[in-house]
Short mmCIF file of C-alpha atoms and ligand atoms in Angstrom, two decimals:
data_model
loop_
_atom_site.label_atom_id
_atom_site.label_comp_id
_atom_site.label_asym_id
_atom_site.label_seq_id
_atom_site.Cartn_x
_atom_site.Cartn_y
_atom_site.Cartn_z
CA UNK A 205 49.42 1.57 12.58
CA UNK A 206 50.83 1.41 16.06
CA UNK A 207 50.46 -1.85 17.94
CA UNK A 208 48.77 -1.47 21.31
CA UNK A 209 48.56 -3.71 24.35
CA UNK A 210 45.79 -6.27 23.95
CA UNK A 211 45.94 -6.16 20.12
CA UNK A 212 46.36 -9.42 18.25
CA UNK A 213 50.02 -9.66 17.20
CA UNK A 214 50.09 -9.50 13.38
CA UNK A 215 51.06 -12.82 11.78
CA UNK A 216 53.57 -12.89 8.91
CA UNK A 217 55.79 -15.09 6.77
CA UNK A 218 59.47 -14.17 6.64
CA UNK A 219 62.93 -15.31 5.60
CA UNK A 220 65.26 -15.84 8.55
CA UNK A 221 68.69 -17.22 9.35
CA UNK A 222 66.86 -20.50 10.16
CA UNK A 223 64.94 -20.58 6.84
CA UNK A 224 61.40 -19.48 5.96
CA UNK A 225 59.02 -19.19 8.88
CA UNK A 226 55.44 -18.39 9.64
CA UNK A 227 55.42 -16.35 12.84
CA UNK A 228 52.42 -18.01 14.49
CA UNK A 229 53.76 -21.49 13.60
CA UNK A 230 57.13 -20.52 15.08
CA UNK A 231 55.47 -19.38 18.32
CA UNK A 232 53.16 -22.38 18.65
CA UNK A 233 51.64 -22.27 22.15
CA UNK A 234 54.64 -20.48 23.65
CA UNK A 235 55.11 -16.91 24.74
CA UNK A 236 57.03 -14.84 22.17
CA UNK A 237 59.55 -12.02 22.26
CA UNK A 238 60.03 -10.20 18.94
CA UNK A 239 62.71 -7.50 18.84
CA UNK A 240 64.09 -5.32 16.06
CA UNK A 241 67.61 -4.10 15.33
CA UNK A 242 68.38 -1.05 13.19
CA UNK A 243 71.05 -2.63 11.00
CA UNK A 244 73.59 -5.44 10.60
CA UNK A 245 77.24 -4.85 11.48
CA UNK A 246 76.48 -2.13 14.01
CA UNK A 247 78.06 -2.11 17.45
CA UNK A 248 75.13 -1.92 19.87
CA UNK A 249 73.11 -4.51 17.90
CA UNK A 250 76.10 -6.87 17.92
CA UNK A 251 76.23 -6.76 21.72
CA UNK A 252 72.45 -7.18 22.01
CA UNK A 253 72.31 -10.26 19.78
CA UNK A 254 75.17 -11.85 21.73
CA UNK A 255 73.32 -10.91 24.93
CA UNK A 256 70.03 -12.51 23.83
CA UNK A 257 71.89 -15.64 22.66
CA UNK A 258 73.65 -15.92 26.03
CA UNK A 259 70.31 -15.75 27.89
CA UNK A 260 68.32 -18.01 25.55
CA UNK A 261 68.12 -20.75 28.20
CA UNK A 262 66.38 -18.24 30.51
CA UNK A 263 63.75 -17.56 27.84
CA UNK A 264 63.38 -21.33 27.24
CA UNK A 265 62.77 -21.82 30.99
CA UNK A 266 59.88 -19.35 30.71
CA UNK A 267 58.47 -21.13 27.64
CA UNK A 268 59.23 -18.02 25.56
CA UNK A 269 60.54 -18.14 21.99
CA UNK A 270 62.77 -15.26 20.93
CA UNK A 271 63.17 -13.89 17.41
CA UNK A 272 65.10 -10.86 16.17
CA UNK A 273 64.69 -8.72 13.07
CA UNK A 274 66.94 -6.49 11.02
CA UNK A 275 66.29 -4.93 7.61
CA UNK A 276 69.30 -6.56 5.91
CA UNK A 277 69.46 -9.83 3.94
CA UNK A 278 69.86 -13.41 5.19
CA UNK A 279 73.33 -13.50 3.56
CA UNK A 280 74.33 -10.36 5.47
CA UNK A 281 72.91 -11.76 8.74
CA UNK A 282 74.92 -14.96 8.23
CA UNK A 283 78.17 -13.00 7.74
CA UNK A 284 77.37 -10.89 10.79
CA UNK A 285 76.81 -14.05 12.88
CA UNK A 286 80.55 -14.74 12.72
CA UNK A 287 81.31 -11.34 14.27
CA UNK A 288 78.69 -11.89 16.97
CA UNK A 289 80.25 -15.21 17.92
CA UNK A 290 83.78 -13.83 17.77
CA UNK A 291 83.18 -10.65 19.78
CA UNK A 292 80.39 -11.70 22.19
CA UNK A 293 81.46 -15.31 22.74
CA UNK A 294 78.00 -16.75 21.94
CA UNK A 295 76.72 -17.88 18.57
CA UNK A 296 73.25 -16.84 17.40
CA UNK A 297 70.86 -19.59 18.60
CA UNK A 298 67.49 -18.18 17.49
CA UNK A 299 66.18 -16.92 14.13
CA UNK A 300 66.97 -13.43 12.86
CA UNK A 301 64.41 -12.14 10.33
CA UNK A 302 65.75 -10.58 7.11
CA UNK A 303 63.16 -7.86 6.57
CA UNK A 304 64.60 -6.27 3.45
CA UNK A 305 61.22 -5.06 2.15
CA UNK A 306 60.17 -3.86 5.65
CA UNK A 307 56.94 -5.86 5.55
CA UNK A 308 57.31 -7.00 9.16
CA UNK A 309 58.69 -3.64 10.31
CA UNK A 310 55.65 -1.93 8.77
CA UNK A 311 53.19 -4.39 10.36
CA UNK A 312 54.72 -3.70 13.78
CA UNK A 313 55.41 0.04 13.22
CA UNK A 314 59.12 -0.46 13.86
CA UNK A 315 60.26 2.38 11.58
CA UNK A 316 59.82 5.80 13.15
CA UNK A 317 60.53 8.26 10.31
CA UNK A 318 61.33 11.17 12.59
CA UNK A 319 64.07 9.06 14.17
CA UNK A 320 65.26 7.42 10.91
CA UNK A 321 63.55 6.94 7.51
CA UNK A 322 64.74 3.44 6.76
CA UNK A 323 66.16 1.76 9.87
CA UNK A 324 64.03 0.14 12.55
CA UNK A 325 64.15 1.45 16.10
CA UNK A 326 64.81 -1.03 18.92
CA UNK A 327 61.31 -2.39 19.45
CA UNK A 328 60.37 -5.21 21.80
CA UNK A 329 57.03 -7.01 21.73
CA UNK A 330 56.08 -9.67 24.25
CA UNK A 331 53.27 -11.84 22.89
CA UNK A 332 51.18 -14.21 25.01
CA UNK A 333 50.19 -17.78 24.07
CA UNK A 334 46.84 -16.23 23.02
CA UNK A 335 48.83 -14.19 20.41
CA UNK A 336 47.87 -10.93 22.10
CA UNK A 337 50.46 -8.21 22.66
CA UNK A 338 51.33 -7.99 26.37
CA UNK A 339 54.22 -5.50 26.32
CA UNK A 340 55.71 -2.98 23.91
CA UNK A 341 59.02 -1.20 24.46
CA UNK A 342 60.80 1.24 22.16
CA UNK A 343 64.44 2.23 22.57
CA UNK A 344 66.52 4.54 20.41
CA UNK A 345 69.35 3.13 18.26
CA UNK A 346 71.95 4.48 20.67
CA UNK A 347 70.66 2.56 23.74
CA UNK A 348 71.09 -1.18 24.06
CA UNK A 349 68.23 -3.04 25.74
CA UNK A 350 68.26 -4.57 29.21
CA UNK A 351 67.56 -8.30 28.80
CA UNK A 352 67.13 -8.71 32.55
CA UNK A 353 64.18 -6.30 32.35
CA UNK A 354 62.55 -8.28 29.52
CA UNK A 355 62.86 -11.49 31.58
CA UNK A 356 61.50 -9.65 34.64
CA UNK A 357 58.41 -8.52 32.70
CA UNK A 358 57.88 -12.08 31.43
CA UNK A 359 57.96 -13.29 35.05
CA UNK A 360 55.42 -10.65 36.03
CA UNK A 361 53.14 -11.37 33.05
CA UNK A 362 53.21 -15.11 33.67
CA UNK A 363 52.49 -14.66 37.38
CA UNK A 364 49.66 -12.17 36.89
CA UNK A 365 48.12 -14.39 34.18
CA UNK A 366 47.64 -17.12 36.80
CA UNK A 367 46.90 -15.26 40.04
CA UNK A 368 44.88 -12.16 40.91
CA UNK A 369 47.99 -10.15 41.72
CA UNK A 370 50.03 -7.28 40.30
CA UNK A 371 53.74 -6.63 40.80
CA UNK A 372 55.04 -3.47 42.48
CA UNK A 373 57.88 -1.12 41.59
CA UNK A 374 61.21 -2.87 40.95
CA UNK A 375 59.61 -6.25 41.66
CA UNK A 376 61.58 -9.33 40.78
CA UNK A 377 60.71 -13.02 40.94
CA UNK A 378 60.37 -14.06 44.60
CA UNK A 379 59.44 -10.64 45.99
CA UNK A 380 56.09 -9.84 47.59
CA UNK A 381 53.20 -8.92 45.27
CA UNK A 382 50.03 -6.82 45.40
CA UNK A 383 46.55 -8.36 45.62
CA UNK A 384 44.35 -6.76 42.97
CA UNK A 385 41.39 -4.65 44.10
CA UNK A 386 39.03 -7.13 42.38
CA UNK A 387 39.60 -9.50 45.33
CA UNK A 388 37.71 -8.79 48.58
CA UNK A 389 39.50 -9.13 51.94
CA UNK A 390 37.31 -12.15 52.65
CA UNK A 391 38.30 -13.89 49.40
CA UNK A 392 41.94 -12.88 49.87
CA UNK A 393 42.07 -14.96 53.05
CA UNK A 394 41.36 -18.14 51.09
CA UNK A 395 43.11 -17.24 47.82
CA UNK A 396 46.31 -16.16 49.58
CA UNK A 397 46.75 -18.59 52.50
CA UNK A 398 50.19 -17.17 53.36
CA UNK A 399 48.31 -14.07 54.57
CA UNK A 400 48.50 -10.43 53.56
CA UNK A 401 49.38 -7.02 54.98
CA UNK A 402 46.77 -4.34 54.47
CA UNK A 403 48.51 -0.96 54.18
CA UNK A 404 45.42 0.71 52.66
CA UNK A 405 42.10 -0.66 51.43
CA UNK A 406 43.58 -0.60 47.93
CA UNK A 407 47.12 -1.73 48.86
CA UNK A 408 47.46 -5.27 50.17
CA UNK A 409 50.77 -7.11 50.06
CA UNK A 410 51.22 -10.90 50.04
CA UNK A 411 54.13 -13.27 49.47
CA UNK A 412 54.43 -14.43 45.87
CA UNK A 413 51.77 -17.17 45.68
CA UNK A 414 53.66 -19.67 43.50
CA UNK A 415 56.85 -19.74 45.63
C1 BEZ B 518 74.25 0.29 16.77
O1 BEZ B 518 73.73 -0.83 16.85
O2 BEZ B 518 75.29 0.53 17.34
C2 BEZ B 518 73.58 1.37 15.98
C3 BEZ B 518 72.72 1.05 14.95
C4 BEZ B 518 72.14 2.07 14.22
C5 BEZ B 518 72.41 3.38 14.52
C6 BEZ B 518 73.25 3.68 15.58
C7 BEZ B 518 73.84 2.67 16.31
#
């Protein structure tokens, strides 16, 4: 069944390049980013895994644990790691799940039979510390993901979890934000001491409150 925003992220046990894991234990109290790859030794996936490894410190800074998945074996993943290091210049520094029997792919609906019967699509799930799903993204095999966008959404999710704001089009960390309609003008004056611009009753802009 498809995973929807607000659903509890399914827990699972799996074999990975870092040994056996339980997903919830791996996440602990952190945010999580789970992403699937169609297959080992494929070009786009090779660049993506190098890309995630190169940005791992940026996920760490956001208290987010990353974990990849592909439907091949641990032995295959370990061979592939050498190519990732050689061609992308960064060694894998997070676990890659070996989902040979598709039990994780099935739990997260990562196989879309009308796209491909056996390979996973490029799914991304952001999971909050409460283990609820906060974001789902699905890309086709032919399109590599944009890691900057995943980090940007994490920034937005973490900001909006703590303040009564939402983030506008193309927002990035440090830009102005929108005060949610749940906050009255009167309350906004105290909650957002930097002030706000009222463009419409429903559209009030304020500097990012935690900057
Ligand atoms: C790739 O990662 O390049 C890829 C994987 C599966 C199908 C097509 C491309």
